[in-house]
mmCIF file of C-alpha atoms and ligand atoms in Angstrom:
data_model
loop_
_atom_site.group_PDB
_atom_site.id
_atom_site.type_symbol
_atom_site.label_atom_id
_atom_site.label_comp_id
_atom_site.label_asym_id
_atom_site.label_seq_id
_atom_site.Cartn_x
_atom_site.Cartn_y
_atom_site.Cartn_z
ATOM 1 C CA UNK A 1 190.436 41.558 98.563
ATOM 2 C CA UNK A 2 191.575 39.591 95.737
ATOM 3 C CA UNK A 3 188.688 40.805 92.823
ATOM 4 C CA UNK A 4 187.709 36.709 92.278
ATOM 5 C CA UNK A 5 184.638 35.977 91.180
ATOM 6 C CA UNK A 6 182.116 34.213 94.106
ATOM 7 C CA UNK A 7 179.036 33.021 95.380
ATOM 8 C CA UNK A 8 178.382 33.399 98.950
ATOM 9 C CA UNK A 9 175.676 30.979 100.514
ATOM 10 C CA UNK A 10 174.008 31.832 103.334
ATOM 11 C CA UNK A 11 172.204 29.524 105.355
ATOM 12 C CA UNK A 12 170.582 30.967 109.402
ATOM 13 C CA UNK A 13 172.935 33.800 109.281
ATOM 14 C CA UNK A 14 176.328 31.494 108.934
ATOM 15 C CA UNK A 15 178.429 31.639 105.781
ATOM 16 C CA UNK A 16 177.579 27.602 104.443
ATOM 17 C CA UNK A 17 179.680 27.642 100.866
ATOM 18 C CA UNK A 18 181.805 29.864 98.899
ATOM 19 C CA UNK A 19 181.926 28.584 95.705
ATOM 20 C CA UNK A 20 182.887 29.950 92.138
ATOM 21 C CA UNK A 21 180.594 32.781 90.879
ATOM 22 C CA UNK A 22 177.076 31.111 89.608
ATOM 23 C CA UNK A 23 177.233 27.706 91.557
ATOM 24 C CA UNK A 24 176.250 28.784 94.730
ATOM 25 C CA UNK A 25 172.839 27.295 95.532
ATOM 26 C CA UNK A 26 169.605 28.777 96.897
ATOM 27 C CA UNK A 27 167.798 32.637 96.351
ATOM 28 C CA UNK A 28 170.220 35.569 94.872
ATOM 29 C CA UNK A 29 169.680 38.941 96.252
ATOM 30 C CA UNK A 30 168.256 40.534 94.187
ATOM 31 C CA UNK A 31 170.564 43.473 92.481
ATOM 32 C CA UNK A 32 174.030 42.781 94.043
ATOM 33 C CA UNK A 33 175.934 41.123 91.128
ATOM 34 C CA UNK A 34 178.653 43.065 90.164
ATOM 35 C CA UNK A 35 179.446 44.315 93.780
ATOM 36 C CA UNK A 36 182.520 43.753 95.886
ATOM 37 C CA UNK A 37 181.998 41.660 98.754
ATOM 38 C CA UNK A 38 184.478 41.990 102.152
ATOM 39 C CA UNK A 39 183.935 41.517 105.815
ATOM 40 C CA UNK A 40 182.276 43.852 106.722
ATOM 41 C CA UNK A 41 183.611 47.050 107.888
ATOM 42 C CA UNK A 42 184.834 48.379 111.075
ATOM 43 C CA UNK A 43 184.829 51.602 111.899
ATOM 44 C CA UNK A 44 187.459 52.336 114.738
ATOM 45 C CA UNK A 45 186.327 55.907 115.849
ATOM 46 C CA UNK A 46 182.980 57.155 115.712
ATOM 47 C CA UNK A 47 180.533 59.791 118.546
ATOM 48 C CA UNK A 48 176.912 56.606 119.064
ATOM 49 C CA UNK A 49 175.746 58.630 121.814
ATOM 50 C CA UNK A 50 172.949 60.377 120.078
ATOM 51 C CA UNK A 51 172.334 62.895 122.983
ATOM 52 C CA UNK A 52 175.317 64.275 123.501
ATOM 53 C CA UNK A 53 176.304 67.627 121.305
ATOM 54 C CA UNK A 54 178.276 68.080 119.374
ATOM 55 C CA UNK A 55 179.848 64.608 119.294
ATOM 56 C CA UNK A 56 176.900 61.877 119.060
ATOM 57 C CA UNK A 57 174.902 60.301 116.618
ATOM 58 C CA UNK A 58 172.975 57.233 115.906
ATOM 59 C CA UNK A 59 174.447 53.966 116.670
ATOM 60 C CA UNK A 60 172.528 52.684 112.839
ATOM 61 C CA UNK A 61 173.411 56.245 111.290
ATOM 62 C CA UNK A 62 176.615 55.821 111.617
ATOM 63 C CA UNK A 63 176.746 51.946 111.518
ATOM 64 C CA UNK A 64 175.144 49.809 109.161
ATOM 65 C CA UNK A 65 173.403 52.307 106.971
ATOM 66 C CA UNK A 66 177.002 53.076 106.065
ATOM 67 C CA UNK A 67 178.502 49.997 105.317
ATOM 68 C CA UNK A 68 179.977 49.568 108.713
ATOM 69 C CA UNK A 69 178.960 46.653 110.637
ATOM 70 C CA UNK A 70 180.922 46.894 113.508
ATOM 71 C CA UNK A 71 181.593 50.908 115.491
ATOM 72 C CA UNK A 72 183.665 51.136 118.691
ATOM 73 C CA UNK A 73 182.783 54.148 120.178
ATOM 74 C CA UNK A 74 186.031 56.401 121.052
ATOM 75 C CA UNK A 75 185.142 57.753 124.345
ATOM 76 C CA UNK A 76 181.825 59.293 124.032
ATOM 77 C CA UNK A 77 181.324 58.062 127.733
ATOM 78 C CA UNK A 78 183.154 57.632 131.019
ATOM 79 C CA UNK A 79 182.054 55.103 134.126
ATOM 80 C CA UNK A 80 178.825 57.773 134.566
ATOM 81 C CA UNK A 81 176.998 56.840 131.083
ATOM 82 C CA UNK A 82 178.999 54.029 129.643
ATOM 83 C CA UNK A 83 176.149 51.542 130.852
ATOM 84 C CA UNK A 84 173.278 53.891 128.757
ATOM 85 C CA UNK A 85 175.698 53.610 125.734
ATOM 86 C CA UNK A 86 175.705 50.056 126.243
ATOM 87 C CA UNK A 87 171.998 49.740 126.723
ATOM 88 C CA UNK A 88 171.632 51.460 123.210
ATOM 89 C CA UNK A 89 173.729 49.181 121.314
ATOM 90 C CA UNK A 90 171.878 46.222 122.261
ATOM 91 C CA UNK A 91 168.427 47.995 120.358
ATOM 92 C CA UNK A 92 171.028 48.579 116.834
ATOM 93 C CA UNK A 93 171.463 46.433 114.359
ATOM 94 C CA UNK A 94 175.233 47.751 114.265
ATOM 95 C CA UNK A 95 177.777 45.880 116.807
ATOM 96 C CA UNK A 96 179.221 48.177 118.765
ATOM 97 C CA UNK A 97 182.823 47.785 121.278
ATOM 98 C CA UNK A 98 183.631 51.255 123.155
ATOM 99 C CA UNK A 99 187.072 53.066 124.345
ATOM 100 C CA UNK A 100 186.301 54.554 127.547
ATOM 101 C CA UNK A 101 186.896 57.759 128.293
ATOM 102 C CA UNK A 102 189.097 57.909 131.525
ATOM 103 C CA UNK A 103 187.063 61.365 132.048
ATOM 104 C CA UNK A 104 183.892 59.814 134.243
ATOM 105 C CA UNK A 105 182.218 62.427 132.533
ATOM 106 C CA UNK A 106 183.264 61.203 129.279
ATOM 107 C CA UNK A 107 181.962 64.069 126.000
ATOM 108 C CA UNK A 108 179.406 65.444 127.971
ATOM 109 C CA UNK A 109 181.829 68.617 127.860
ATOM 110 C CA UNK A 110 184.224 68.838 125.873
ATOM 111 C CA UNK A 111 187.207 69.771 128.273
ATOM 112 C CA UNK A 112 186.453 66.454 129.822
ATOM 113 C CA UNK A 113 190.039 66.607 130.974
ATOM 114 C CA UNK A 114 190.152 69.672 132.352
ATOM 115 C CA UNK A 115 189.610 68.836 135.790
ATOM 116 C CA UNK A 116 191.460 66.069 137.414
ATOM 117 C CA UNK A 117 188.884 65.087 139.805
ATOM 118 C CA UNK A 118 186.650 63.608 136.835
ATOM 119 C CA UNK A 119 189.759 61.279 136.230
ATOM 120 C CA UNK A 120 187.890 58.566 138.822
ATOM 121 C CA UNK A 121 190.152 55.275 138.695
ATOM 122 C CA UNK A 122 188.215 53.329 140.475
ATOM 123 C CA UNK A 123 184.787 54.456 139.067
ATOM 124 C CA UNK A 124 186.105 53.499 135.848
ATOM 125 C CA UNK A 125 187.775 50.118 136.823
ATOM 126 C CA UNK A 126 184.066 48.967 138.323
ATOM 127 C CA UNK A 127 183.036 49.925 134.640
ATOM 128 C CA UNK A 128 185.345 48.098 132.645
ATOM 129 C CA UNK A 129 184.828 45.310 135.627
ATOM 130 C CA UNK A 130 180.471 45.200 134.378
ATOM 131 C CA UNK A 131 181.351 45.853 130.578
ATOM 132 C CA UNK A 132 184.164 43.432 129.392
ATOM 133 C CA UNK A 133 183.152 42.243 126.539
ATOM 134 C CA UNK A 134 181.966 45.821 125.373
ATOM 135 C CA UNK A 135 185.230 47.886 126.633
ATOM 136 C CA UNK A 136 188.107 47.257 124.393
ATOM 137 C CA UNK A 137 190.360 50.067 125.940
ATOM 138 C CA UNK A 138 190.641 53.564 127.374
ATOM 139 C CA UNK A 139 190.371 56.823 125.593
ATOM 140 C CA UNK A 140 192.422 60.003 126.502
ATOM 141 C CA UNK A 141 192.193 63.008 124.411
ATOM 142 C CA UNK A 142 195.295 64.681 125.301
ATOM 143 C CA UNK A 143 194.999 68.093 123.169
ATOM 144 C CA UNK A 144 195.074 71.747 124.191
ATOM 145 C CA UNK A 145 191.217 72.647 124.610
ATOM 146 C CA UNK A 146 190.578 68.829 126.343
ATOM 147 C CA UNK A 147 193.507 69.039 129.024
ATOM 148 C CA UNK A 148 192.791 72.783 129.370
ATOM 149 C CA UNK A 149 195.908 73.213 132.147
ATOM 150 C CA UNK A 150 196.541 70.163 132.906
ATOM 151 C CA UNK A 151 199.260 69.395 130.821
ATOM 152 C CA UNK A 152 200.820 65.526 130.498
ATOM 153 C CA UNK A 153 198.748 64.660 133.989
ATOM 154 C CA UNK A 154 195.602 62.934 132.599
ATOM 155 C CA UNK A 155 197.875 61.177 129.822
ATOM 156 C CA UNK A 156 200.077 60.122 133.098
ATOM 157 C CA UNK A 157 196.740 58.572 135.215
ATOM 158 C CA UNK A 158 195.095 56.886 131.871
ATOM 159 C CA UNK A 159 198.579 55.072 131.793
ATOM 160 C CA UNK A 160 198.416 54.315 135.039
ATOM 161 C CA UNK A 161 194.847 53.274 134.657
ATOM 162 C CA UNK A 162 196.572 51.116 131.386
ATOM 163 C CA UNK A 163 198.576 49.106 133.763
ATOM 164 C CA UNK A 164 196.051 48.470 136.467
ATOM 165 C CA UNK A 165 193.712 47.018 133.897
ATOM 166 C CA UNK A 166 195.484 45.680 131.077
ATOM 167 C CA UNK A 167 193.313 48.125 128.415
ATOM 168 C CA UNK A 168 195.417 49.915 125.963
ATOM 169 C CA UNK A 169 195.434 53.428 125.267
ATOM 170 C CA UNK A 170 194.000 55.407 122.190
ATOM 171 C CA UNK A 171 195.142 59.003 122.618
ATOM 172 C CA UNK A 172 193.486 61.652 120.340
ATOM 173 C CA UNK A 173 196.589 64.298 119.848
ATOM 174 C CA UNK A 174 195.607 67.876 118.271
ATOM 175 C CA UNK A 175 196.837 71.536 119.097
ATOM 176 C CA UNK A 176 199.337 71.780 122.160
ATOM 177 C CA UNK A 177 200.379 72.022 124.783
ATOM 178 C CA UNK A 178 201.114 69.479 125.873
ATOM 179 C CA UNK A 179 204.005 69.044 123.358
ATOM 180 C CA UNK A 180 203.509 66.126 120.891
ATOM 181 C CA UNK A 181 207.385 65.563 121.649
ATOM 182 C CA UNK A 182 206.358 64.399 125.267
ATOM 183 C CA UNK A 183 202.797 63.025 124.517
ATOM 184 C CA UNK A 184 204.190 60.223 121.700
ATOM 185 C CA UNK A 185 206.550 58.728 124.056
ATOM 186 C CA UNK A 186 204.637 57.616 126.700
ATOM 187 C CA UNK A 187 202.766 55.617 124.370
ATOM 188 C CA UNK A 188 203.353 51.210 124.044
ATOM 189 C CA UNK A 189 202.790 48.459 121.879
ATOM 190 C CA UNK A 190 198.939 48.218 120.815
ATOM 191 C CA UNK A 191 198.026 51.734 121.758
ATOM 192 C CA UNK A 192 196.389 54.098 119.123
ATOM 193 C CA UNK A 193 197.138 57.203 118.028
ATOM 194 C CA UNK A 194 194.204 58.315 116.687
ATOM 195 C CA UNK A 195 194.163 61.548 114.166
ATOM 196 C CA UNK A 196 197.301 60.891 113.408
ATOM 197 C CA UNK A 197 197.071 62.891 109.986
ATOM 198 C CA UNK A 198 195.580 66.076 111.689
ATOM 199 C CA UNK A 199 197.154 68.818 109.698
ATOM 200 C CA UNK A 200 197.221 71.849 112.812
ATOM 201 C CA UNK A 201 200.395 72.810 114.592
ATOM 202 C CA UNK A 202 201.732 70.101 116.560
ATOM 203 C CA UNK A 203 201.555 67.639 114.665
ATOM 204 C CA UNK A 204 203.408 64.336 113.457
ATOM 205 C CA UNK A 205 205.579 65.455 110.496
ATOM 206 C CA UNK A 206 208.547 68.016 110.052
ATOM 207 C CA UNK A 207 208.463 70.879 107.990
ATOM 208 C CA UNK A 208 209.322 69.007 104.807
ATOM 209 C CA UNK A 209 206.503 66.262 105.543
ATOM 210 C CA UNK A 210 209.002 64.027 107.118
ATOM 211 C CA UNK A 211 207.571 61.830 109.618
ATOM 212 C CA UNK A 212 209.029 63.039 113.790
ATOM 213 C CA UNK A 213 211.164 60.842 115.053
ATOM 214 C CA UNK A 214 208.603 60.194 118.139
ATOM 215 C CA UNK A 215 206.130 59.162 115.657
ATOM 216 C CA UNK A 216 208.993 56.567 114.191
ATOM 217 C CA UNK A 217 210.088 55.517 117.414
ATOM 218 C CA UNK A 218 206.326 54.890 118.756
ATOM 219 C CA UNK A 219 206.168 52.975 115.375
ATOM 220 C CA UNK A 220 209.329 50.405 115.936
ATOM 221 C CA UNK A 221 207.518 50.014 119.957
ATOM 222 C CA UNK A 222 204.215 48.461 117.913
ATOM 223 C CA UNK A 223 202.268 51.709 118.250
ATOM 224 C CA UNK A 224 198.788 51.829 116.346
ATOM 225 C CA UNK A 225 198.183 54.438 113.880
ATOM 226 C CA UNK A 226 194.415 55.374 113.301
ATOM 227 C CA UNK A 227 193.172 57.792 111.048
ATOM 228 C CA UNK A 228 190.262 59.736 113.144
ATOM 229 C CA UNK A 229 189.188 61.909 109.993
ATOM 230 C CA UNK A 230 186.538 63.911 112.215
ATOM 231 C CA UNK A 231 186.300 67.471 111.575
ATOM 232 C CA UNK A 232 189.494 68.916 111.943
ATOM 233 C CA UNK A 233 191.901 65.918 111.987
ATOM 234 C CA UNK A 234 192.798 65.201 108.779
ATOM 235 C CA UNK A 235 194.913 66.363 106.041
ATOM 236 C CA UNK A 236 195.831 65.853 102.414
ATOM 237 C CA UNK A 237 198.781 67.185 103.040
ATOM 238 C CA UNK A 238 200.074 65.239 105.684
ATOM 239 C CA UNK A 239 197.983 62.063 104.342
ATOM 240 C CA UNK A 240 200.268 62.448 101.299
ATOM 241 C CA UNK A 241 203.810 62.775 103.506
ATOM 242 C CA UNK A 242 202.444 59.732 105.336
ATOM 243 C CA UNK A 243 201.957 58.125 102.069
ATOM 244 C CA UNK A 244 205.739 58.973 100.854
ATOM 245 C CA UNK A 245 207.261 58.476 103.962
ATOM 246 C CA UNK A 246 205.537 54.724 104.171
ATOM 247 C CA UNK A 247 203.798 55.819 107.575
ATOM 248 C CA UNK A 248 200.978 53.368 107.719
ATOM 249 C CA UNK A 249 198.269 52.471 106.871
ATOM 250 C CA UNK A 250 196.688 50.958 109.641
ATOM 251 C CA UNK A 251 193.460 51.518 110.118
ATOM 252 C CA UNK A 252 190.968 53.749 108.554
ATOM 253 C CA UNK A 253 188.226 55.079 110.952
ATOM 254 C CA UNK A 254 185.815 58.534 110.255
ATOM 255 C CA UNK A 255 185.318 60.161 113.664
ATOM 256 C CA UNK A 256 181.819 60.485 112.162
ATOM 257 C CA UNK A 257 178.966 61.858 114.537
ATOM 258 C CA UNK A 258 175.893 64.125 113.316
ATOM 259 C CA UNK A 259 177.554 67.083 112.531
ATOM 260 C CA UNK A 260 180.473 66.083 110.252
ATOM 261 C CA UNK A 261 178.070 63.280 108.803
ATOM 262 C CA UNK A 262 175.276 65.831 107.466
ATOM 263 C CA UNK A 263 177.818 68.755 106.518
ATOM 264 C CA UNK A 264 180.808 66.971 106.255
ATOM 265 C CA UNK A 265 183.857 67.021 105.556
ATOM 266 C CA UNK A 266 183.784 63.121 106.530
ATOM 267 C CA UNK A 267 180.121 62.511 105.142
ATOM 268 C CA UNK A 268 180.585 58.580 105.504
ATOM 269 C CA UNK A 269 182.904 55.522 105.731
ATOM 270 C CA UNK A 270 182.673 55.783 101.932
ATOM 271 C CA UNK A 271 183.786 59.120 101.418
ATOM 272 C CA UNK A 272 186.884 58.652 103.825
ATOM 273 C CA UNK A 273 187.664 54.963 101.687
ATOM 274 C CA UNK A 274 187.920 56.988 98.432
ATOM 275 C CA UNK A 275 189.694 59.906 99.698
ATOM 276 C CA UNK A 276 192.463 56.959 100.320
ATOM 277 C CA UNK A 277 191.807 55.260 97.369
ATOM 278 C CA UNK A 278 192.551 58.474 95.607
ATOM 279 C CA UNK A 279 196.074 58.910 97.630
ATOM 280 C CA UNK A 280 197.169 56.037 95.684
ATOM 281 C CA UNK A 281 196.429 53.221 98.047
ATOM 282 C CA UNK A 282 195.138 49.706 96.352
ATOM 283 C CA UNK A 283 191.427 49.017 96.728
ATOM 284 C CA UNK A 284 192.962 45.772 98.855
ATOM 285 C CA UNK A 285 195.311 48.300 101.033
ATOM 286 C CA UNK A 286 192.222 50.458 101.802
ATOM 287 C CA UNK A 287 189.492 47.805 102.445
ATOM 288 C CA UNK A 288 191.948 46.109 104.855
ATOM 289 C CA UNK A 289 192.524 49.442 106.897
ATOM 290 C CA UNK A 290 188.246 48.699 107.665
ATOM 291 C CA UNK A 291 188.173 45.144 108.233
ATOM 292 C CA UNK A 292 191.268 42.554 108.656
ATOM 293 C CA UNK A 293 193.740 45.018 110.383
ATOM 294 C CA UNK A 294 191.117 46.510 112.609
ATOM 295 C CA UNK A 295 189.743 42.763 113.326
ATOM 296 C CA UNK A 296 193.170 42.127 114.222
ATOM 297 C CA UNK A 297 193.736 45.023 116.585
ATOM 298 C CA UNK A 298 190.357 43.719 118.625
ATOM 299 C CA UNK A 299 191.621 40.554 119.139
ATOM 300 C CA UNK A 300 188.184 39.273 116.337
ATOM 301 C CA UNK A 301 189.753 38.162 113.691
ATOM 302 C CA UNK A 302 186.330 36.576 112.576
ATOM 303 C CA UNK A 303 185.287 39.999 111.969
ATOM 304 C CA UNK A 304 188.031 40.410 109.228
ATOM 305 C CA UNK A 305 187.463 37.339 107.048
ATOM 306 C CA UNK A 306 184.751 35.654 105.014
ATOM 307 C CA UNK A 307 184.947 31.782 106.035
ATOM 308 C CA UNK A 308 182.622 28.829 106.083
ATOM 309 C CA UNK A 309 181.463 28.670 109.660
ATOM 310 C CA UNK A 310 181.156 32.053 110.563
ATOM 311 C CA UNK A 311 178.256 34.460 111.711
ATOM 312 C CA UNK A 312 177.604 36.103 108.330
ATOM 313 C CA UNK A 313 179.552 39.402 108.236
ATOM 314 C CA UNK A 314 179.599 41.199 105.079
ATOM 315 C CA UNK A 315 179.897 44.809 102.960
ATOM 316 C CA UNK A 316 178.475 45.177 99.964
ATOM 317 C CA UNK A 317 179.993 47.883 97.709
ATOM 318 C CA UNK A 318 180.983 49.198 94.077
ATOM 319 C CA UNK A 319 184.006 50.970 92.734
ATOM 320 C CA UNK A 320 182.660 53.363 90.548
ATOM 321 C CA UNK A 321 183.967 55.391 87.764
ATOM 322 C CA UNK A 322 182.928 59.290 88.709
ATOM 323 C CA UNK A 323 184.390 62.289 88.469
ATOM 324 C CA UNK A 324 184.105 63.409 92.616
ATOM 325 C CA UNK A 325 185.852 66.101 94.230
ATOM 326 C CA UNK A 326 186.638 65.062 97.853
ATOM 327 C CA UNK A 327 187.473 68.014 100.616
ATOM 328 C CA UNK A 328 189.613 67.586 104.334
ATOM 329 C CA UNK A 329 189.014 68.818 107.450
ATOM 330 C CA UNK A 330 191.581 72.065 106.122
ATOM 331 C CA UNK A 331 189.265 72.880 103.358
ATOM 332 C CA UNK A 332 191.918 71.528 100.540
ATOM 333 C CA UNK A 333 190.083 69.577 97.870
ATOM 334 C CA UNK A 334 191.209 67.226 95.553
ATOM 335 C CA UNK A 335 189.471 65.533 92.479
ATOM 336 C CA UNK A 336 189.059 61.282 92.270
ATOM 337 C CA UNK A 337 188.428 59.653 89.350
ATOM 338 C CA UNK A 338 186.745 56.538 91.839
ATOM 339 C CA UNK A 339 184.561 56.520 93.878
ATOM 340 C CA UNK A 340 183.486 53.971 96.800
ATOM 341 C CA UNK A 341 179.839 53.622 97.337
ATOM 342 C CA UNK A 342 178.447 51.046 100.141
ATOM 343 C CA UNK A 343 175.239 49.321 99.004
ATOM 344 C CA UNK A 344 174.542 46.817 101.798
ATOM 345 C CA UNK A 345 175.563 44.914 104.591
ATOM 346 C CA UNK A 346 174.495 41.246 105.781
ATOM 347 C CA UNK A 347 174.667 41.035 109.517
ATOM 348 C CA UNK A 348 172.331 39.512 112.007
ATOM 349 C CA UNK A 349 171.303 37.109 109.676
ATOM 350 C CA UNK A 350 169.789 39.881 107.527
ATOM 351 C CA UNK A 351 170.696 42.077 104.254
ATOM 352 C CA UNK A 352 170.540 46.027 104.869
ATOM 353 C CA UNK A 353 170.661 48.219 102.501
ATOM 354 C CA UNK A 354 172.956 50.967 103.161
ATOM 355 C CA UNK A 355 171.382 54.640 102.759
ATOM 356 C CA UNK A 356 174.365 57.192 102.247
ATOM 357 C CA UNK A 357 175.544 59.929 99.817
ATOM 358 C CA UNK A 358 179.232 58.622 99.106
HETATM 359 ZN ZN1 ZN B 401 186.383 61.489 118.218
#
């Protein structure tokens, strides 16, 4: 993200020059001059599995029609359905990695955690075993109405489950109990904790919007932070002791499925880029949080650059001047004076145009 001026030539889907703004040979698109150009964008937590309810969507809803070339799926499915997820990707135009959810029954309910006998180690080691190149680690949501009375257990077998298959965690935290005091610490280097700025009791910050020590001590260990936006798990106000506190940012992700996409508060990738745009990150900052530091988390960092040689990969988007008021999952609103609109994505060898409100 450095606001030069380039032409991007694309010959059979590969990036073939990058040259100096009107030098680049061959057809313009039509219509894009004037846009940014990055990688394009990855969105770290989002529902694909259209059937389930509430949490599903479509894989091209919530992919490239955003902006967002790349989804991993946070734990829509366990070992029972992962393989129908799967199966769906391969139809999308959107490239899609998953989190599975150490719940065999994955979202189908949403106390997936409530019962210990759907924690199935082995079912979900022959998954990971058939899906390797899809399953990129394991999710655990470890909050009040998930674990129902199972307290720290299922965080204790999904770390268990960690070690047996070298997958790292990402841990949705919320309401409690369990205590976030005993959840944070038996989290390691490269696992996520995803809604991280969720503004409900139990959450990361003091009082006075100082960041726990658990949360600073997960940070020194390498922990992840992830924002998770979804319907109820994030907050200006927190967002804003995060930003003064110098708590991330790592990586932006939406938590989008149907629901929060058509009513909101999360809407689209957009939407959640210039609610952190308007916190006072840099365009560069924000942009990053979708596409070089997630790319880096994978282990792809082809996904996070724009180089000769590489599988064309790109967002399309402007920065426009607009009066918008943006709202959070609390209902708190607060006015921008920019606004991030995705207009297209090249991926597959092909230009998309995105179809979105911002
Ligand atoms: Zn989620």
């Amino acid at each position: 993200m450095n606001g030069e001026k380039i032409d991007i030539v694309i010959e059979d889907g590969k990036i073939a020059e990058i040259t100096a703004a009107g030098k680049g040979s061959g057809q313009p698109l039509n219509n894009i001059s004037g846009t940014y150009v990055s990688s394009g964008w990855i969105d770290m937590h989002v529902h694909a599995f259209p059937e389930l309810d509430p949490y599903g969507d479509e894989i091209d809803e919530i992919g490239v029609k955003q902006g967002v070339t790349t989804i991993v799926d946070a734990g829509s499915c366990g070992a029972d359905r992962i393989a129908d997820l799967i199966a769906d990707s391969k139809r999308a135009k959107t490239k899609m990695y998953a989190f599975l959810n150490i719940s065999r029954i994955g979202l189908s309910r949403i106390d997936e955690l409530s019962r210990l006998k759907w924690i199935d180690k082995e079912q979900a080691k022959l998954a990971i075993l058939a899906y390797e190149e899809f399953i990129v680690g394991l999710k655990a949501r470890i909050s009040r109405s998930v674990v129902g009375d199972s307290g720290l257990k299922p965080l204790r077998l999904a770390r268990e489950l960690s070690g047996d298959t070298g997958l790292p965690l990402m841990v949705h935290i919320g309401s409690g109990p369990p205590d976030i005091q005993e959840v944070i610490p038996l989290l390691q280097r490269k696992d996520i904790i995803t809604h991280y700025l969720h503004g409900k009791t139990n959450n990361l910050f003091d009082a006075e919007g100082h960041p726990l020590r658990v949360l600073t001590d997960a940070l020194a260990r390498g922990v992840h932070l992830d924002v998770g936006h979804g319907t109820a798990s994030f907050s200006f106000r927190m967002a804003e002791a995060a930003k003064r506190h110098g708590v991330g940012l790592h990586t932006i992700s939406t938590d989008i499925y149907r629901g929060n996409r058509l009513n909101g508060p999360v809407y689209s990738m957009a939407n959640v880029l210039t609610k952190f745009l308007s916190l006072g990150y840099s365009l560069g900052e924000t942009i990053d949080a979708v596409t070089s530091r997630a790319a880096d988390w994978l282990g792809k960092p082809e996904l996070g650059r724009i180089q000769v040689g590489d599988a064309a990969n790109l967002t399309l988007f402007t920065l426009d001047d607009e009066r918008v008021e943006l709202v959070d999952s609390e209902g708190e609103r607060r006015v921008a004076n920019r606004l991030i609109k995705a207009k297209g994505v090249v991926t597959g060898g092909e230009y998309i145009k995105c179809e979105v409100r911002a």
